[in-house]
Tab-separated table of C-alpha atoms in Angstrom:
chain	number	residue	atom	x	y	z
K	123	MET	CA	31.264	238.631	34.556
K	124	CYS	CA	32.082	235.481	32.467
K	125	HIS	CA	29.631	233.467	30.406
K	126	PRO	CA	28.225	230.659	32.534
K	127	ILE	CA	29.790	228.087	30.249
K	128	ILE	CA	33.237	229.521	30.805
K	129	VAL	CA	32.772	229.723	34.586
K	130	GLU	CA	31.725	225.973	34.652
K	131	TYR	CA	34.749	225.119	32.404
K	132	VAL	CA	37.219	226.764	34.815
K	133	LYS	CA	35.469	225.303	37.908
K	134	GLY	CA	35.812	221.852	36.247
K	135	LYS	CA	39.524	222.393	35.702
K	136	ALA	CA	40.144	223.856	39.150
K	137	LEU	CA	40.594	220.582	41.064
K	138	SER	CA	43.101	219.178	38.527
K	139	ARG	CA	45.293	222.278	38.808
K	140	ARG	CA	44.880	223.266	42.451
K	141	ASP	CA	47.853	221.422	43.746
K	142	LEU	CA	50.051	223.120	41.105
K	143	PHE	CA	49.102	226.589	42.417
K	144	ARG	CA	49.149	225.797	46.190
K	145	GLY	CA	52.122	223.503	46.198
K	146	SER	CA	52.614	220.614	48.558
K	147	ALA	CA	53.391	222.657	51.745
K	148	ALA	CA	50.793	223.601	54.340
K	149	ALA	CA	52.167	227.049	54.359
K	150	GLY	CA	51.276	227.609	50.788
K	151	ALA	CA	47.651	226.619	51.489
K	152	ALA	CA	47.569	228.985	54.416
K	153	ILE	CA	48.678	231.835	52.244
K	154	ALA	CA	46.097	230.955	49.500
K	155	ALA	CA	43.392	230.983	52.105
K	156	SER	CA	44.358	234.333	53.522
K	157	ALA	CA	42.958	237.745	52.528
K	158	ALA	CA	43.589	238.713	48.949
K	159	LEU	CA	47.016	240.330	48.383
K	160	ALA	CA	48.149	239.972	51.994
K	161	PRO	CA	51.346	241.571	53.082
K	162	ARG	CA	54.488	239.883	51.862
K	163	PRO	CA	58.189	240.456	51.472
K	164	VAL	CA	58.790	243.409	49.133
K	165	LEU	CA	61.625	241.853	47.086
K	166	ALA	CA	61.497	238.439	45.411
K	167	GLN	CA	65.336	238.297	45.968
K	168	SER	CA	68.271	240.590	46.496
K	169	ALA	CA	68.474	242.819	43.452
K	170	SER	CA	71.595	242.945	41.389
K	171	ARG	CA	70.317	245.012	38.427
K	172	ALA	CA	67.320	247.142	37.429
K	173	ILE	CA	65.696	246.651	33.982
K	174	ASP	CA	63.455	249.215	32.469
K	175	LEU	CA	60.219	247.636	31.206
K	176	THR	CA	58.899	250.901	29.833
K	177	HIS	CA	58.692	252.233	26.273
K	178	THR	CA	59.576	255.833	25.619
K	179	LEU	CA	56.409	257.753	25.047
K	180	THR	CA	56.492	259.586	21.714
K	181	TYR	CA	53.976	261.408	19.512
K	182	ASP	CA	53.763	258.393	17.181
K	183	PHE	CA	53.614	255.603	19.651
K	184	PRO	CA	50.971	253.009	18.601
K	185	THR	CA	47.663	253.393	20.204
K	186	TYR	CA	44.569	251.160	20.360
K	187	PHE	CA	42.354	253.618	18.352
K	188	GLY	CA	45.208	254.415	15.958
K	189	GLU	CA	45.272	258.207	16.617
K	190	GLN	CA	47.850	260.259	18.450
K	191	GLN	CA	47.298	260.359	22.151
K	192	PHE	CA	50.372	262.063	23.495
K	193	PHE	CA	51.019	265.776	23.014
K	194	ASP	CA	53.453	268.317	24.677
K	195	GLU	CA	53.869	272.018	24.299
K	196	GLU	CA	56.847	274.097	25.383
K	197	VAL	CA	55.641	276.756	27.856
K	198	PHE	CA	59.056	277.975	29.100
K	199	THR	CA	62.431	277.589	27.365
K	200	TYR	CA	65.912	277.909	28.827
K	201	ALA	CA	66.907	280.429	26.138
K	202	GLU	CA	64.070	282.784	27.059
K	203	HIS	CA	63.290	282.093	30.643
K	204	SER	CA	66.398	280.226	32.087
K	205	PHE	CA	64.483	277.075	32.628
K	206	ASN	CA	62.529	274.479	30.602
K	207	LEU	CA	58.926	273.452	31.257
K	208	LYS	CA	56.410	271.639	29.068
K	209	MET	CA	52.621	271.288	29.289
K	210	LEU	CA	51.555	267.628	28.598
K	211	ARG	CA	48.267	266.245	27.234
K	212	VAL	CA	47.913	262.528	27.248
K	213	ASN	CA	45.160	259.910	27.065
K	214	GLU	CA	45.485	257.848	30.264
K	215	HIS	CA	45.896	254.659	28.271
K	216	THR	CA	48.860	255.507	26.083
K	217	GLY	CA	52.276	253.987	25.828
K	218	THR	CA	53.302	251.703	28.701
K	219	HIS	CA	50.495	252.273	31.107
K	220	ILE	CA	48.345	250.802	33.862
K	221	ASP	CA	44.644	250.049	33.875
K	222	ALA	CA	42.937	250.658	37.243
K	223	PRO	CA	39.781	248.736	38.044
K	224	LEU	CA	37.753	251.873	37.352
K	225	HIS	CA	38.675	251.582	33.679
K	226	PHE	CA	36.101	248.893	33.072
K	227	THR	CA	33.816	249.238	36.120
K	228	ASP	CA	31.087	251.636	37.311
K	229	GLY	CA	32.544	253.192	40.407
K	230	GLY	CA	35.477	250.790	40.944
K	231	THR	CA	38.844	251.611	42.439
K	232	SER	CA	40.559	254.657	40.709
K	233	ILE	CA	44.356	254.850	40.044
K	234	ASP	CA	44.841	256.992	43.134
K	235	GLU	CA	43.135	254.438	45.310
K	236	VAL	CA	45.138	251.362	44.103
K	237	PRO	CA	47.021	250.003	47.244
K	238	VAL	CA	50.636	250.820	46.830
K	239	GLU	CA	51.701	247.588	48.329
K	240	THR	CA	50.312	245.764	45.334
K	241	LEU	CA	52.460	247.831	42.966
K	242	VAL	CA	55.688	246.198	44.196
K	243	CYS	CA	55.400	242.525	43.419
K	244	PRO	CA	56.985	239.361	42.206
K	245	LEU	CA	56.846	239.038	38.395
K	246	ALA	CA	56.037	235.769	36.611
K	247	VAL	CA	56.835	235.915	32.857
K	248	VAL	CA	54.865	233.556	30.607
K	249	ASP	CA	56.494	233.175	27.344
K	250	ILE	CA	54.204	232.522	24.272
K	251	GLN	CA	56.568	233.764	21.642
K	252	GLU	CA	56.613	230.538	19.724
K	253	LYS	CA	52.866	230.256	19.149
K	254	ALA	CA	52.617	234.131	18.603
K	255	ASP	CA	55.123	233.914	15.761
K	256	THR	CA	52.817	231.613	13.867
K	257	ASP	CA	49.494	233.042	15.136
K	258	PRO	CA	49.220	236.721	15.961
K	259	ASP	CA	45.829	235.976	17.615
K	260	ALA	CA	47.454	233.647	20.180
K	261	GLN	CA	46.352	233.946	23.785
K	262	VAL	CA	47.739	233.103	27.158
K	263	THR	CA	45.616	230.089	28.152
K	264	PRO	CA	45.092	227.818	31.205
K	265	ASP	CA	47.366	225.336	29.674
K	266	ASP	CA	50.122	227.937	29.411
K	267	LEU	CA	49.706	228.760	33.077
K	268	THR	CA	49.660	225.081	34.071
K	269	ALA	CA	52.882	224.505	32.050
K	270	TRP	CA	54.545	227.461	33.654
K	271	ILE	CA	53.625	226.242	37.127
K	272	ALA	CA	54.857	222.699	36.344
K	273	THR	CA	58.196	224.101	35.375
K	274	HIS	CA	58.756	226.979	37.775
K	275	GLY	CA	56.469	226.140	40.846
K	276	PRO	CA	53.517	228.017	42.193
K	277	ILE	CA	52.869	231.644	41.174
K	278	PRO	CA	54.075	233.808	44.105
K	279	PRO	CA	51.246	235.475	46.161
K	280	GLY	CA	50.610	239.044	44.952
K	281	ALA	CA	52.469	238.614	41.706
K	282	CYS	CA	52.078	240.156	38.389
K	283	VAL	CA	51.725	237.522	35.587
K	284	ALA	CA	53.041	239.027	32.342
K	285	GLN	CA	52.671	237.700	28.749
K	286	ASN	CA	55.907	237.771	26.675
K	287	ALA	CA	54.620	237.436	23.062
K	288	GLY	CA	57.910	239.017	21.636
K	289	TRP	CA	55.792	241.883	20.408
K	290	GLN	CA	58.370	244.551	21.166
K	291	ARG	CA	60.192	243.432	17.956
K	292	ARG	CA	57.257	244.846	15.985
K	293	LEU	CA	57.397	248.353	17.400
K	294	GLY	CA	58.012	250.975	14.772
K	295	THR	CA	56.107	248.880	12.165
K	296	PRO	CA	52.405	248.652	11.218
K	297	THR	CA	52.600	245.087	12.435
K	298	PHE	CA	52.442	246.282	16.150
K	299	ARG	CA	48.792	247.215	15.776
K	300	ASN	CA	48.537	244.606	12.999
K	301	ALA	CA	45.275	245.853	11.638
K	302	ASP	CA	43.886	244.072	8.583
K	303	ASP	CA	41.949	245.597	5.693
K	304	ALA	CA	38.713	245.650	7.764
K	305	GLY	CA	40.474	247.454	10.509
K	306	THR	CA	40.582	244.546	12.964
K	307	MET	CA	43.725	244.283	14.940
K	308	HIS	CA	45.579	240.990	15.521
K	309	PHE	CA	47.879	240.661	18.572
K	310	PRO	CA	48.085	238.364	21.515
K	311	GLY	CA	46.422	238.821	24.952
K	312	PHE	CA	45.032	236.898	27.866
K	313	HIS	CA	42.217	234.424	27.283
K	314	VAL	CA	39.230	234.937	29.610
K	315	GLU	CA	39.621	231.430	30.946
K	316	ALA	CA	43.205	232.192	31.901
K	317	VAL	CA	42.392	235.215	34.074
K	318	GLN	CA	39.449	233.424	35.536
K	319	MET	CA	41.821	230.631	36.544
K	320	LEU	CA	44.235	233.317	38.160
K	321	LEU	CA	41.298	234.790	40.038
K	322	GLU	CA	39.969	231.500	41.462
K	323	GLU	CA	43.220	229.759	41.985
K	324	ALA	CA	45.996	232.236	42.837
K	325	GLU	CA	46.577	235.493	44.760
K	326	VAL	CA	47.599	237.556	41.833
K	327	ALA	CA	47.662	241.412	41.960
K	328	GLY	CA	48.016	242.183	38.315
K	329	ILE	CA	48.590	240.968	34.816
K	330	GLY	CA	50.673	242.472	32.000
K	331	VAL	CA	51.149	242.227	28.305
K	332	ASP	CA	53.706	243.470	25.655
K	333	THR	CA	50.758	244.347	23.426
K	334	LEU	CA	48.168	247.101	23.233
K	335	SER	CA	45.521	245.338	25.211
K	336	ILE	CA	45.085	242.486	27.763
K	337	ASP	CA	42.337	241.328	25.420
K	338	TYR	CA	43.654	239.868	22.204
K	339	GLY	CA	43.339	242.113	19.083
K	340	PRO	CA	40.195	240.710	17.436
K	341	SER	CA	38.191	240.884	20.806
K	342	ALA	CA	34.851	242.640	20.242
K	343	ASP	CA	33.560	242.318	23.860
K	344	PHE	CA	36.661	243.022	25.961
K	345	ILE	CA	35.626	240.049	28.191
K	346	THR	CA	39.221	239.843	29.671
K	347	HIS	CA	38.953	243.453	30.763
K	348	TYR	CA	35.492	242.927	32.103
K	349	THR	CA	36.457	239.784	33.978
K	350	TRP	CA	39.782	241.000	35.465
K	351	LEU	CA	39.390	244.656	36.384
K	352	PRO	CA	36.022	244.345	38.179
K	353	ALA	CA	37.792	241.801	40.487
K	354	ASN	CA	39.652	244.859	41.868
K	355	ARG	CA	42.870	243.915	39.951
K	356	TRP	CA	45.112	246.070	37.843
K	357	ALA	CA	46.795	245.453	34.417
K	358	VAL	CA	49.737	246.898	32.587
K	359	GLU	CA	50.005	247.126	28.828
K	360	ASN	CA	52.762	247.831	26.363
K	361	MET	CA	55.456	246.284	28.526
K	362	ALA	CA	59.036	246.344	27.227
K	363	ASN	CA	62.187	244.230	27.525
K	364	LEU	CA	60.507	241.125	28.854
K	365	ASP	CA	63.046	239.079	26.995
K	366	MET	CA	65.658	240.461	29.425
K	367	LEU	CA	64.022	238.713	32.483
K	368	PRO	CA	63.849	235.238	33.891
K	369	ALA	CA	60.555	233.462	33.984
K	370	THR	CA	60.591	233.860	37.792
K	371	GLY	CA	62.516	235.611	40.516
K	372	ALA	CA	62.323	239.243	39.335
K	373	THR	CA	60.453	241.883	41.294
K	374	LEU	CA	58.249	244.403	39.442
K	375	ILE	CA	57.923	248.045	40.490
K	376	VAL	CA	54.898	249.840	38.972
K	377	GLY	CA	55.502	253.594	39.063
K	378	ALA	CA	51.830	254.357	38.706
K	379	PRO	CA	50.435	257.881	38.444
K	380	LYS	CA	48.224	259.179	41.255
K	381	HIS	CA	45.693	261.700	39.823
K	382	GLN	CA	42.318	261.725	41.479
K	383	GLY	CA	39.569	259.622	39.961
K	384	GLY	CA	41.930	258.296	37.198
K	385	THR	CA	41.170	255.144	35.223
K	386	GLY	CA	44.891	254.506	34.802
K	387	GLY	CA	47.841	256.237	33.194
K	388	PRO	CA	51.319	256.083	31.668
K	389	CYS	CA	53.703	254.459	34.167
K	390	ARG	CA	57.375	253.566	34.613
K	391	LEU	CA	57.876	249.840	35.030
K	392	ILE	CA	61.114	248.676	36.638
K	393	ALA	CA	62.187	245.034	37.194
K	394	LEU	CA	64.755	244.222	39.779
K	395	THR	CA	66.615	240.876	39.223
């Protein structure tokens, strides 16, 4: 759903970058030509440790709209009933959470319909901390992806490509939402040309960010959401602890919710390295 100028720009860049994605092996080309998100080994490598990429969900966790989106109520207590039980009320897109295609489509795949095999995948971490430190409106661009591939090799089929902007350091301060006097937020996200590049040149299952949105803060049109999710892909937002991971080699497990017709929901993200 990109503007024609953007589509033509990405197509013009495609040939110069195609070898980086596909690699030199014929097997790589065969994988790229296969059906999207084809079956693959579950683990990127033998796991030696598990890392939690999930923020604890609290009443005051920052939200896109700035209002509280998580509530709980004690229904049963151990003192009175000999067991504890709470009633939860939560906006689907609160804390560390997943966006299903339905979030930005009319009748797209809901969270309970997302294929479970896409939720266990290789993780590629793209570090943009240096430019985000000087420009809170920095975005993951095609150049960032090209540089990652030149250093680490092709993005694995079915991967999640995650932005590490170092934004976790801001949690607990107003600079996480980073709204100016006019109410416009300033935080990094994926440039639409980067996600278009991933859609055209790689077999990527999802993207992730350590910020409130896959669109950068000042976005008024949500073009990254409207480009990525309608392509039947998922996204995770508010990722934690990306600094603890290598750029490549980790396996991501997305503990997505499974409520009927959901547009997404809080999830537990675990990386195996």
